[in-house]
XYZ file of C-alpha atoms in Angstrom:
559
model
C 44.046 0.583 -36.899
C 46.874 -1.217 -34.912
C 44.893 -2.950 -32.079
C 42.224 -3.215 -29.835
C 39.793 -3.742 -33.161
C 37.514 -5.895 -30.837
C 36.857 -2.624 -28.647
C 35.701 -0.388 -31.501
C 31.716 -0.130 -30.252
C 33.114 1.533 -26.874
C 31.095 4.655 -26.701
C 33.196 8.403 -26.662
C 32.139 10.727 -24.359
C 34.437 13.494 -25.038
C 38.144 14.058 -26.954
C 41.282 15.147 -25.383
C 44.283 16.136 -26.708
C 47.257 15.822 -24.473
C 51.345 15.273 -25.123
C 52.397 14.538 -21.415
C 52.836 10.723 -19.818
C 50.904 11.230 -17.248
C 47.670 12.438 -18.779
C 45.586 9.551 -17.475
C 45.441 11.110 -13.795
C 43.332 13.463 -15.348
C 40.982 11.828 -17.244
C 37.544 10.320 -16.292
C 36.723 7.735 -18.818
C 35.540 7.462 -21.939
C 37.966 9.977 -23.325
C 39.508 9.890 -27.181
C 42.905 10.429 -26.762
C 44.900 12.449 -29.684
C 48.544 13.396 -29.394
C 51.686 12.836 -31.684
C 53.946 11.144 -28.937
C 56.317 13.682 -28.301
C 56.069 13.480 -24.380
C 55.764 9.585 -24.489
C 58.899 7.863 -22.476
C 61.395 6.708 -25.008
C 61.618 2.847 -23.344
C 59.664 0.071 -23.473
C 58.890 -0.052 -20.193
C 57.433 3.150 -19.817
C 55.727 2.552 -23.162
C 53.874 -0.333 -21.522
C 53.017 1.859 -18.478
C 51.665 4.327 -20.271
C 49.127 2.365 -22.408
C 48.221 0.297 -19.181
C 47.405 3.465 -17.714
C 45.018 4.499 -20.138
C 43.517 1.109 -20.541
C 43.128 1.245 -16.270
C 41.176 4.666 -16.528
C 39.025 3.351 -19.295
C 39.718 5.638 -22.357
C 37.885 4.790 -25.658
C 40.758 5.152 -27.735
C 44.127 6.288 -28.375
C 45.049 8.086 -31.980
C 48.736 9.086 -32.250
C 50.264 11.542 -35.472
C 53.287 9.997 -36.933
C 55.985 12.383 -37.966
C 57.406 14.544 -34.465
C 58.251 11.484 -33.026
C 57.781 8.209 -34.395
C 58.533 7.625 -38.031
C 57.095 4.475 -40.219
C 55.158 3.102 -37.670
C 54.472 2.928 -33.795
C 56.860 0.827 -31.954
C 55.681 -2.905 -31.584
C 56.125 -2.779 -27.528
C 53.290 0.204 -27.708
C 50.997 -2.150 -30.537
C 51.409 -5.086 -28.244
C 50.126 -3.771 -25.025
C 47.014 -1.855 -26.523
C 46.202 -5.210 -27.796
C 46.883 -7.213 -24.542
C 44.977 -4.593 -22.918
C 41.681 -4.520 -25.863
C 43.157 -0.950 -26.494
C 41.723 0.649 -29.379
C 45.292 1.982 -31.129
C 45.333 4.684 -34.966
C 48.530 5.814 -36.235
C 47.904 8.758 -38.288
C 50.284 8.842 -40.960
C 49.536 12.162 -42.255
C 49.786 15.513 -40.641
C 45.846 15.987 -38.944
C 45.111 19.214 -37.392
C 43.502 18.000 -34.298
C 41.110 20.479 -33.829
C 38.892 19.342 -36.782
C 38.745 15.756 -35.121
C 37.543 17.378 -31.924
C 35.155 19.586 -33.724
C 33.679 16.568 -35.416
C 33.196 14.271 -32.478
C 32.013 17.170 -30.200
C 29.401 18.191 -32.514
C 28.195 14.558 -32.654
C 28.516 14.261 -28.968
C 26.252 17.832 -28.603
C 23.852 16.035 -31.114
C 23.065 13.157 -29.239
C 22.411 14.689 -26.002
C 20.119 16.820 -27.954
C 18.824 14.032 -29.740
C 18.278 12.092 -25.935
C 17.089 15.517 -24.554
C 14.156 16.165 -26.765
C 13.499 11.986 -26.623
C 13.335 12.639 -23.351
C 10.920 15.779 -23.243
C 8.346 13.564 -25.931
C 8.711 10.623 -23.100
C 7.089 13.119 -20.672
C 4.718 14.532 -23.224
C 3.321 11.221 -24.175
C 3.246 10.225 -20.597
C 1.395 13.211 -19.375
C -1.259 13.520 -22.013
C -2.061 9.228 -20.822
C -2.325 10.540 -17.015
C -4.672 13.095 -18.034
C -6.679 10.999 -20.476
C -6.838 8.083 -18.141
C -5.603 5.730 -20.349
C -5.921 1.884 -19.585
C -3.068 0.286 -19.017
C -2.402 -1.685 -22.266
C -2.323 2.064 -23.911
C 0.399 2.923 -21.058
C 2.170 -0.299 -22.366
C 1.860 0.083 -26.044
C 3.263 3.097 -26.119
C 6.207 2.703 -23.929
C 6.998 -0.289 -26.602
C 6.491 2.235 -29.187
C 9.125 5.105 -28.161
C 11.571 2.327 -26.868
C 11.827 -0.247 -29.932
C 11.895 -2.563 -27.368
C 9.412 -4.982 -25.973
C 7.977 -4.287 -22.593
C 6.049 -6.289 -20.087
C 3.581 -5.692 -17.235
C 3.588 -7.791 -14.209
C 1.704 -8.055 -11.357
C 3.532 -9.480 -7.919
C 2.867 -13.214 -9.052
C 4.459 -12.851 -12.012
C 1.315 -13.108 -14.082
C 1.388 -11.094 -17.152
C -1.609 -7.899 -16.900
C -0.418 -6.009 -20.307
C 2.341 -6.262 -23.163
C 3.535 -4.869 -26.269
C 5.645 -7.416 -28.599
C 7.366 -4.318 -30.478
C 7.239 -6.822 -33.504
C 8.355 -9.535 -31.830
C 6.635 -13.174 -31.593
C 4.586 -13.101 -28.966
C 5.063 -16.797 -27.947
C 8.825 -16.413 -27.862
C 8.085 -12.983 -25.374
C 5.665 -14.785 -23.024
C 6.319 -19.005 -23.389
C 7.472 -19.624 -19.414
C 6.981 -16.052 -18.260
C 7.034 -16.707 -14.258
C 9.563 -19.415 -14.185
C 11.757 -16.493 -16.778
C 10.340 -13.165 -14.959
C 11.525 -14.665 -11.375
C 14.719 -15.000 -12.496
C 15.151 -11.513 -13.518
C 16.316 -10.062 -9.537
C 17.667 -6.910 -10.112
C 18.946 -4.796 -7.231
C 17.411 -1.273 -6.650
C 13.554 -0.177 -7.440
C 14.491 0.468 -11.042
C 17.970 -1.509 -12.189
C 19.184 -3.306 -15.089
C 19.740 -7.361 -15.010
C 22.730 -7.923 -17.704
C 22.232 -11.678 -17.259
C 18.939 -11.579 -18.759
C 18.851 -8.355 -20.962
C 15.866 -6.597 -18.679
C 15.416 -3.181 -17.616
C 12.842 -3.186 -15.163
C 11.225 -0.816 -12.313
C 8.829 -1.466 -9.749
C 4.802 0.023 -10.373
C 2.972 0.937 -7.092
C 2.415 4.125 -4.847
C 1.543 5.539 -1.426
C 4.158 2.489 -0.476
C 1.738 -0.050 -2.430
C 3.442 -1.787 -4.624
C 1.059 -3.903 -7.172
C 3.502 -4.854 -9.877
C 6.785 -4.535 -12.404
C 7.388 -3.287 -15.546
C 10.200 -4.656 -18.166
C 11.319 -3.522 -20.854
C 13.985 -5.942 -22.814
C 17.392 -4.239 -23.998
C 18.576 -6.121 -27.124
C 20.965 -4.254 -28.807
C 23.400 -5.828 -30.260
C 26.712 -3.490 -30.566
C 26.121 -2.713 -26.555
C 27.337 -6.006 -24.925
C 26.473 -5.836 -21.186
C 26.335 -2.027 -21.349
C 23.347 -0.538 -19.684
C 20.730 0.523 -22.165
C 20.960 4.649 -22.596
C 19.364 7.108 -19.851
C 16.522 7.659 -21.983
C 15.166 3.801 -21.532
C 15.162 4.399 -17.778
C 13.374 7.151 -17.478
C 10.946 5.742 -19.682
C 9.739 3.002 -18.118
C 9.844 4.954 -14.909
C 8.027 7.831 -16.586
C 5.513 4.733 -17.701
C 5.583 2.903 -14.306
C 4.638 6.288 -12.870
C 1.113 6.779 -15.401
C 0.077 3.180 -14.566
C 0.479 3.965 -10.716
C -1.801 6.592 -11.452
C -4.343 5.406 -13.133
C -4.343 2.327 -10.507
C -4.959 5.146 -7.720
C -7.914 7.124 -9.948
C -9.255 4.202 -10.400
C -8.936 2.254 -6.921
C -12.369 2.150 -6.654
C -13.571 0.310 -10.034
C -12.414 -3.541 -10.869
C -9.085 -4.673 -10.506
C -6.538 -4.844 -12.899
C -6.626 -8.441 -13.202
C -10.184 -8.578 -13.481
C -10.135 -5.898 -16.533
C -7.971 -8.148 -18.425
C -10.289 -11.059 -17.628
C -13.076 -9.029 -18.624
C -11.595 -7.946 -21.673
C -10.592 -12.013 -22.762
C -14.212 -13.076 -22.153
C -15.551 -9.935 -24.830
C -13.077 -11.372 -27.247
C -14.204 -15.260 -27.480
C -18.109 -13.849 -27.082
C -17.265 -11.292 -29.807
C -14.647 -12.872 -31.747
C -12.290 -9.381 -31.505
C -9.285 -11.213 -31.036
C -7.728 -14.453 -32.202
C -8.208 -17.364 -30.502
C -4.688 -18.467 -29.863
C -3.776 -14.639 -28.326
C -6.503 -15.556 -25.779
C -5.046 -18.449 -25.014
C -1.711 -16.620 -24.644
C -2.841 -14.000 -22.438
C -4.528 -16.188 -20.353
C -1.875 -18.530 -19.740
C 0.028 -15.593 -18.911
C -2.200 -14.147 -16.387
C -1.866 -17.751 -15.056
C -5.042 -19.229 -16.173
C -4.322 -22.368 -18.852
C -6.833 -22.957 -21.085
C -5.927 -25.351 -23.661
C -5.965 -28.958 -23.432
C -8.248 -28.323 -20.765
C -12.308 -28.900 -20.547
C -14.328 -25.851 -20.695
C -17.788 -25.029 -19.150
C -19.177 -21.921 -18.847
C -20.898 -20.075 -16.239
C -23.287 -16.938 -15.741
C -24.580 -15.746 -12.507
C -26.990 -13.203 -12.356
C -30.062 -11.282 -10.656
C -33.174 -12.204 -11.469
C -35.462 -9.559 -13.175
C -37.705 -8.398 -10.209
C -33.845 -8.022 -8.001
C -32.755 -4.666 -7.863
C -34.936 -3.046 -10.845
C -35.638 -0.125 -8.574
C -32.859 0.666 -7.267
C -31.865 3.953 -6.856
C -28.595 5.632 -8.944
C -26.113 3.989 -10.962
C -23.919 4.056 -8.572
C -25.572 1.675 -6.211
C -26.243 -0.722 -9.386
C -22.716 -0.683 -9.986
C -21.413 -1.304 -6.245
C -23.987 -4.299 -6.464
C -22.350 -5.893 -9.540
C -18.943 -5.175 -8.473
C -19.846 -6.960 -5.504
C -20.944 -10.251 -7.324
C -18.014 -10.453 -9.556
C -15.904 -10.488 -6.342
C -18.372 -12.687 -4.951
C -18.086 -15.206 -8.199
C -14.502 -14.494 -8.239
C -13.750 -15.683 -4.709
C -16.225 -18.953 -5.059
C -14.100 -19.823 -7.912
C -11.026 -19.454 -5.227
C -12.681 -21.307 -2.344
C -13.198 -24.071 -5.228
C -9.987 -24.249 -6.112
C -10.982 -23.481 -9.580
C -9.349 -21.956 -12.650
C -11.120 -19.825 -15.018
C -11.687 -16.205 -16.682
C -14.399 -14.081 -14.631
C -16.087 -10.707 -15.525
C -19.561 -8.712 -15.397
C -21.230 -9.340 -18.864
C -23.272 -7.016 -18.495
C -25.714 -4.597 -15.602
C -26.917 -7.658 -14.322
C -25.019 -11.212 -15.062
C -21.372 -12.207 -14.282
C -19.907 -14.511 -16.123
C -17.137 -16.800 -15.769
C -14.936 -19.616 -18.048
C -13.950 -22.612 -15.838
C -11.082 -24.751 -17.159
C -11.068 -28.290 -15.777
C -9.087 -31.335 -15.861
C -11.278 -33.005 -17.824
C -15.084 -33.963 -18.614
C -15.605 -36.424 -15.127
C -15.056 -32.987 -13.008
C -17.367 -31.114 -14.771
C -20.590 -31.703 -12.146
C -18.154 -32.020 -9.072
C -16.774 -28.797 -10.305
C -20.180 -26.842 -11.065
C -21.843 -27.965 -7.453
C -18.532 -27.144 -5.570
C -18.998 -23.658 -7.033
C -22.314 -22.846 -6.493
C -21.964 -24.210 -2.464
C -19.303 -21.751 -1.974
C -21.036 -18.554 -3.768
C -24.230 -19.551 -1.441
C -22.057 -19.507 1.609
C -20.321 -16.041 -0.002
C -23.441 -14.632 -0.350
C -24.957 -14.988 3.174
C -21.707 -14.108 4.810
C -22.278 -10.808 2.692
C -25.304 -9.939 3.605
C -27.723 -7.849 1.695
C -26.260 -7.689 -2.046
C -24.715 -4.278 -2.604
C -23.171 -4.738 1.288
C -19.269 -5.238 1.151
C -17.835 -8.342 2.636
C -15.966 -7.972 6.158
C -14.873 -11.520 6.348
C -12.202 -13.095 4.664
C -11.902 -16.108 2.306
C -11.845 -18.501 5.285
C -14.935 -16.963 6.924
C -17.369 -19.356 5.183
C -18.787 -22.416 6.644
C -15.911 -22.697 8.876
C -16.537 -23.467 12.665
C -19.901 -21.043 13.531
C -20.307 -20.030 10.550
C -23.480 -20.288 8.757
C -22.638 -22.916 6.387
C -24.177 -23.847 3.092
C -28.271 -23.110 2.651
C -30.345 -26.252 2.785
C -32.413 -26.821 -0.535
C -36.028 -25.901 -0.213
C -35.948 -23.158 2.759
C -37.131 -20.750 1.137
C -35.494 -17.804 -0.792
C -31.456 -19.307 0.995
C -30.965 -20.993 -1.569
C -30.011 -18.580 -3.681
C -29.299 -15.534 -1.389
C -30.154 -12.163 -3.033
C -32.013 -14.042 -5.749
C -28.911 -15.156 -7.880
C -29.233 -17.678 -10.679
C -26.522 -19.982 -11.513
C -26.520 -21.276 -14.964
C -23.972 -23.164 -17.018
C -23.494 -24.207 -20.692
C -22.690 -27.836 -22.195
C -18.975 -28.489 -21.370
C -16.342 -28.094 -24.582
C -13.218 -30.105 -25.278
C -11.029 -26.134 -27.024
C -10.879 -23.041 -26.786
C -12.783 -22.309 -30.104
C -15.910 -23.931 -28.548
C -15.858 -22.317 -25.654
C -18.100 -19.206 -26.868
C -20.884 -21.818 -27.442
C -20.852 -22.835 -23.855
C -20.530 -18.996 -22.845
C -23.681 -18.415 -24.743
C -25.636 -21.315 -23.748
C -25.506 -20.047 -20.000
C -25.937 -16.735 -20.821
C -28.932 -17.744 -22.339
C -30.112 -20.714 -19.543
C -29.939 -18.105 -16.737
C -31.894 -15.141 -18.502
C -34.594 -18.370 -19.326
C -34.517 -19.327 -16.074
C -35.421 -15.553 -14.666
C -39.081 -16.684 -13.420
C -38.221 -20.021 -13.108
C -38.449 -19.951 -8.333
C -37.356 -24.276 -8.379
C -34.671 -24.808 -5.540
C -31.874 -25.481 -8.853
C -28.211 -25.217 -7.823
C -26.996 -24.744 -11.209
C -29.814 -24.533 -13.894
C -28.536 -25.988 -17.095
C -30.225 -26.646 -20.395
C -32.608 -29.408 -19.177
C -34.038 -27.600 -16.917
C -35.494 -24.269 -18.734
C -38.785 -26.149 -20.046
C -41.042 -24.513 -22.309
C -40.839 -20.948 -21.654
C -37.016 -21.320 -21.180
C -36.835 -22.524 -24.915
C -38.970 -19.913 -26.164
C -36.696 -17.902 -23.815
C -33.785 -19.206 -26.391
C -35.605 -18.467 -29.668
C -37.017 -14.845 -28.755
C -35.010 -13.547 -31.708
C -36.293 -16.044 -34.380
C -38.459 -14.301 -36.926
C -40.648 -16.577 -37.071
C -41.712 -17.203 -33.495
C -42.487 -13.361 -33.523
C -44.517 -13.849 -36.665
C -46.271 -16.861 -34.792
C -46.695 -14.166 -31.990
C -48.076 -11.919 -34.325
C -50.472 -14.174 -35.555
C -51.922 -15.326 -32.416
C -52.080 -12.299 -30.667
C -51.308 -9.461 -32.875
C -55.262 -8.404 -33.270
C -55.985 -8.551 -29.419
C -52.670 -6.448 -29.149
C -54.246 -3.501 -31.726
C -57.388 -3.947 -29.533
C -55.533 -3.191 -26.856
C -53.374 -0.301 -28.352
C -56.432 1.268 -28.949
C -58.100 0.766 -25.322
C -55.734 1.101 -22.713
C -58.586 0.761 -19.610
C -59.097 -2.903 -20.865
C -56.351 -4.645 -21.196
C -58.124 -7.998 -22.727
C -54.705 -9.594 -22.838
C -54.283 -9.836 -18.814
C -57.982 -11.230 -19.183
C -56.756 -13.951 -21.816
C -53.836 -14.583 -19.442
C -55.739 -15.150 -16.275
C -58.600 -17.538 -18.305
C -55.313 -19.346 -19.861
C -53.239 -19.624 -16.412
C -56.058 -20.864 -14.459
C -56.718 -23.866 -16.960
C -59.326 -22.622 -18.401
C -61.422 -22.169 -15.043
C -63.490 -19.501 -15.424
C -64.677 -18.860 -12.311
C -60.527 -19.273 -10.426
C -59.876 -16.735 -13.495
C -62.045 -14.434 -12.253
C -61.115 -14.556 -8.857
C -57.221 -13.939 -10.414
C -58.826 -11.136 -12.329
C -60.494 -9.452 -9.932
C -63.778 -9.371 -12.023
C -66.914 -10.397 -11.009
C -67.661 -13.674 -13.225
C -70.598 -11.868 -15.542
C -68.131 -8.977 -16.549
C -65.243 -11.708 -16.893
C -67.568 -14.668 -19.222
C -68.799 -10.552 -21.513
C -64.414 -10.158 -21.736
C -63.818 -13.793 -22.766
C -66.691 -13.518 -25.181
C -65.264 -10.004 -26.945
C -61.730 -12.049 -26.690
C -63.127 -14.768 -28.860
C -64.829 -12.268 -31.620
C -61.617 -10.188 -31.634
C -59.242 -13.521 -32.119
C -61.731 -15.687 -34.007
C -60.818 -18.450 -31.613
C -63.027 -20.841 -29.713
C -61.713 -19.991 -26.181
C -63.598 -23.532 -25.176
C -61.398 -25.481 -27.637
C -57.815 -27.437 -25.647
C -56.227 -26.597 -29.065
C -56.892 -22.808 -29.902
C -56.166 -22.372 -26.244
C -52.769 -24.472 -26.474
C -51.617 -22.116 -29.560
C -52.452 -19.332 -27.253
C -50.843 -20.176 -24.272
C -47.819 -20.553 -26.562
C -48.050 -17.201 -28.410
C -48.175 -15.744 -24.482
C -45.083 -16.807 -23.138
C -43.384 -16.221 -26.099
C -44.552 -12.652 -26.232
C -43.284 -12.186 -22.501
C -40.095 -13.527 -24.443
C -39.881 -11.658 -26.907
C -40.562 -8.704 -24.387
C -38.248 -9.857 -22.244
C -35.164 -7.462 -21.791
C-alpha cells in the first residue's frame, strides 16, 4: 500500500483490468483498477494526468504488477499524486494472474447483491404478513428496528413521538429534545437521507393524507456521509407503507395519538410498564409529566344511560364520541394531560398542572367546556358538526346553569376527580380514586360539577369498599336469610318490601303507598320480615344495620 490509506472503506462495485492511458473515459465509478503499467506515459506529467483522471471518475482503487514496466518500486511522481488525490495506490511485487483477483471480488460482489436481494424479499415478507394481520403500529416499528440494526422513530406532523424501537440503544439519549432535533432533520424528497444528522427518513400518509414520518438513524461507522445501502430505504418505505395501511383500515376507530394515550394510562393503572418509560413517551408525544401536579379525571355515563342500547356498534360510536368530547374540553382548557376510554362506559384522563393552586381552577374550567361540548353535540352517540370554537362563542348556547334540570350534565355524564399528586408514581392513586368517585356517584342526581371524594356520602363509601370481605360478610349477615327466602319465592320479593318500609323512614303507611300494597297485606310482609331476620323492624338500631346492609348489597351488586 503506497497511498490513499485514508480511502480504504470506499466500496468496489466491479474490477477492471485495463493497460491503456485513457481507460478512465470508460469507466463509471467505483471500479478496481488492475494493470502492470505498460501503456502508462513514460513522464511525469502524464503520470500525474493519469492518476488525476482516475481520482476525477471516482475509481476505488488502483493495483499495478511490478515487473513489465516498472522495476523496484512505482515512481514517486505516480505515489505522490494518488496521495494528493486520497488515491488508494498497491504495487504488486510478484507476478498475480489477474483473473483470480477478479474472480474473488466478483464473487463477493454477486454475494452481496444476493445477500441484499433476499434481505430485501424478507423486508416484504415481514411487511406483508403485518398488513394482513393488522398489526398496531409499535409492531410495524419494532420490527423495522429489528431487520435494520438501527433505531427508528415514528412521528406524527408535530413532531410528537407515536411509536419507537431503541434497537438497544438508551432510550433517553434517542428521544431527550425530539422536536427541537426531529425539525432539524429537512431532507429533500418524500423519502431522502439527511447526512448532517445521520437520518433516513420517509413520509407516512395516503390517498394524499399525509399524517406523519418515519426515521430510521444510519450509524455506521466505516460509511462516512455515504448513504446507508438500498436495502434501508426500501425498508422504511416498505414500513411507512404497512402503517399507512393500517391508519386507512382503521380510519374509523381512535386515533393514533389517542391509542398511545390509551395505552400509557393501562400502564400506570396496571403497572405494565416502568414508570420513567411513561414519562418518556409522554413527554415525547408532547405531554410533560414530571415535576408537574397530577389529578386525575373520569367521565362517564351513569348506569340507567345507554343500558339498552341497541348493538355494539352504537355503544362504541357513543364512547368514541366522549373521548373526543373529553379530549377537546381538555383543548378548549388549555390543558395538558393523557386521555383514553377505560372502559364501555368511563373515559378517563391524567391532567398535568403547574402546580397544586390550579388544581380547582383547572378541574371547573374543564368540566364548563365538556358541558358546552356536550350540548353543541347533541344527543350522545350524534357526531359533532361544529368546530372547537363553536362553543359559547357569540349565539351559542353557552355553559348550562346549575340546577335546570338534567343541563347540567348533558347526556347524564359524571365528572369525577381524584386527590391531586405531587409524581408520576402517585398518579395511579388519583386515577383510581376517580374511577372509583364517579362509579359511587352513579345514583347520586345533585347539580355537582366535578364530584370528588367529599361528596360520595354513605353509599358512595360503601360504593369504595364493595370488594372488602368483610362488608360482604356484614351483608351476609344482615340480609343473607331474607335473600334464601327470597331465592326460594320469587313472587314475593320481601327484600323490595324491607326496602320500601326502610326508604320511607319507617312509615308504614308512605311504604305502602311506595309498595303498592294495601297496608294489611304490607304490616302481614313486615311481620314475616321480622320472623325471617329475627329483627325488631320497630327498633332505630336493627333498622340502621339494615339500611346499611341494603346499600351495600346494591354495592356489592353494582357492576
Amino acid at each position: 500500500m503506497l497511498a490513499g490509506a485514508a480511502s480504504l472503506d470506499r466500496a468496489v462495485r466491479w474490477v477492471h483490468v485495463a493497460e491503456v492511458p485513457d481507460i478512465a473515459t470508460l469507466l463509471g465509478g467505483g471500479e478496481l483498477v488492475l494493470m502492470t503499467g505498460i501503456g502508462l506515459p513514460t513522464d511525469d506529467a502524464g503520470l500525474r494526468a493519469f492518476v488525476a483522471d482516475l481520482a476525477d471518475v471516482g475509481v476505488s482503487g488502483l493495483v499495478v504488477e511490478l515487473g513489465r514496466r516498472f522495476t523496484g518500486t512505482l515512481p514517486k511522481v505516480m505515489v505522490a499524486a494518488a496521495e494528493r488525490r486520497g488515491l488508494p495506490l498497491v504495487e504488486l511485487r510478484r507476478a498475480t494472474p489477474f483473473v483470480r483477483i477478479t474472480e474473488a471480488v466478483h464473487a463477493l460482489i454477486v454475494d452481496a447483491q444476493l445477500t441484499e436481494l433476499r434481505a430485501t424479499e424478507e423486508i416484504h415478507q415481514r411487511f406483508t404478513e403485518l398488513s394482513v394481520e393488522g398489526a398496531e403500529p409499535g409492531d410495524v416499528v419494532h420490527q423495522a428496528a429489528a431487520l435494520a440494526g438501527c433505531p427508528v422513530v415514528l412521528e406524527n406532523l408535530s413532531r410528537q413521538v407515536l411509536a419507537y424501537d431503541t434497537a438497544g440503544e438508551s432510550a433517553e439519549l434517542l428521544l431527550d429534545g425530539w422536536e427541537q432535533h426531529s425539525r432539524r432533520i429537512q431532507p429533500a424528497g418524500r423519502t431522502a437521507y439527511d447526512a448532517d444528522s445521520g437520518w433516513l427518513v420517509t413520509t407516512v400518509g395516503a390517498r394524499g393524507q399525509d399524517w406523519g414520518r418515519l426515521l430510521l438513524r444510519w450509524s455506521n461507522e466505516l460509511s462516512g456521509s455515504d448513504p446507508p445501502p438500498t436495502r434501508l430505504t426500501i425498508l422504511v418505505e416498505r414500513a411507512a407503507s404497512t402503517l399507512a395501511l393500517g391508519r386507512l383500515i382503521r380510519r374509523d376507530a381512535e386515533g393514533l395519538e389517542r391509542q398511545i394515550h390509551r395505552t400509557l394510562l393501562t400502564a400506570l393503572l396496571d403497572h405494565s410498564r416502568p414508570v420513567d418509560e411513561v414519562a418518556l413517551r409522554a413527554r415525547a408525544l408532547g405531554v410533560a409529566l414530571e415535576r408537574h401536579h397530577l389529578v386525575g379525571v373520569v367521565v362517564r355515563f351513569r348506569a340507567d344511560d345507554g343500558g339498552a342500547e341497541a348493538g355494539t356498534e352504537a355503544a362504541q360510536a357513543r364512547l368514541r364520541d366522549l373521548a373526543e368530547a373529553v379530549g377537546q374540553a381538555l383543548r378548549d382548557a388549555r390543558l395538558t394531560g393523557l386521555t383514553s376510554a377505560l372502559d364501555d362506559q368511563a373515559v378517563g384522563a391524567l391532567l398535568a398542572l403547574r402546580g397544586v393552586d390550579d388544581e380547582e381552577r383547572a378541574l371547573s374550567a374543564f368540566a364548563a367546556a365538556l358541558r358546552r361540548i356536550r350540548l353543541d353535540a347533541g344527543p350522545p352517540g350524534r357526531p359533532r358538526t361544529g368546530g372547537p370554537g363553536d362553543q359559547g362563542g357569540p349565539g351559542g348556547p353557552g355553559p348550562a346553569a346549575p340546577g335546570n334540570g338534567g343541563t347540567a350534565r348533558p347526556g347524564g355524564l359524571i365528572v369525577a376527580a381524584g386527590s391531586g399528586v405531587g409524581t408520576l408514581r402517585e398518579a395511579r392513586r388519583s386515577l383510581i380514586e376517580a374511577r372509583q368517585v364517579a362509579d359511587a356517584a352513579r345514583h347520586d342526581r345533585r347539580d355537582v360539577a366535578v364530584f370528588r371524594l367529599p361528596h360520595v356520602g354513605l353509599a358512595g363509601l360503601l360504593h369504595l369498599l364493595r370488594e372488602e370481605p368483610r362488608l360482604q360478610t356484614f351483608v351476609e349477615r344482615e340480609l343473607g336469610a331474607l335473600l334464601a327466602y327470597d331465592a326460594r319465592h320469587p313472587r314475593e320479593q320481601l327484600l323490595g318490601t324491607l326496602r320500601a318500609y326502610l326508604e320511607n323512614g319507617r312509615n308504614k303507611s308512605a311504604a305502602a303507598t311506595a309498595a303498592h300494597l294495601s297496608r294489611p297485606a304490607f304490616y302481614e310482609r313486615l311481620a314475616r320480615i321480622a320472623r325471617i331476620l329475627d329483627a325488631d323492624l320497630d327498633s332505630v338500631d336493627a333498622c340502621l344495620s339494615l339500611h346499611v346492609a341494603l346499600l351495600a348489597l346494591d354495592a356489592v351488586r353494582d357492576t
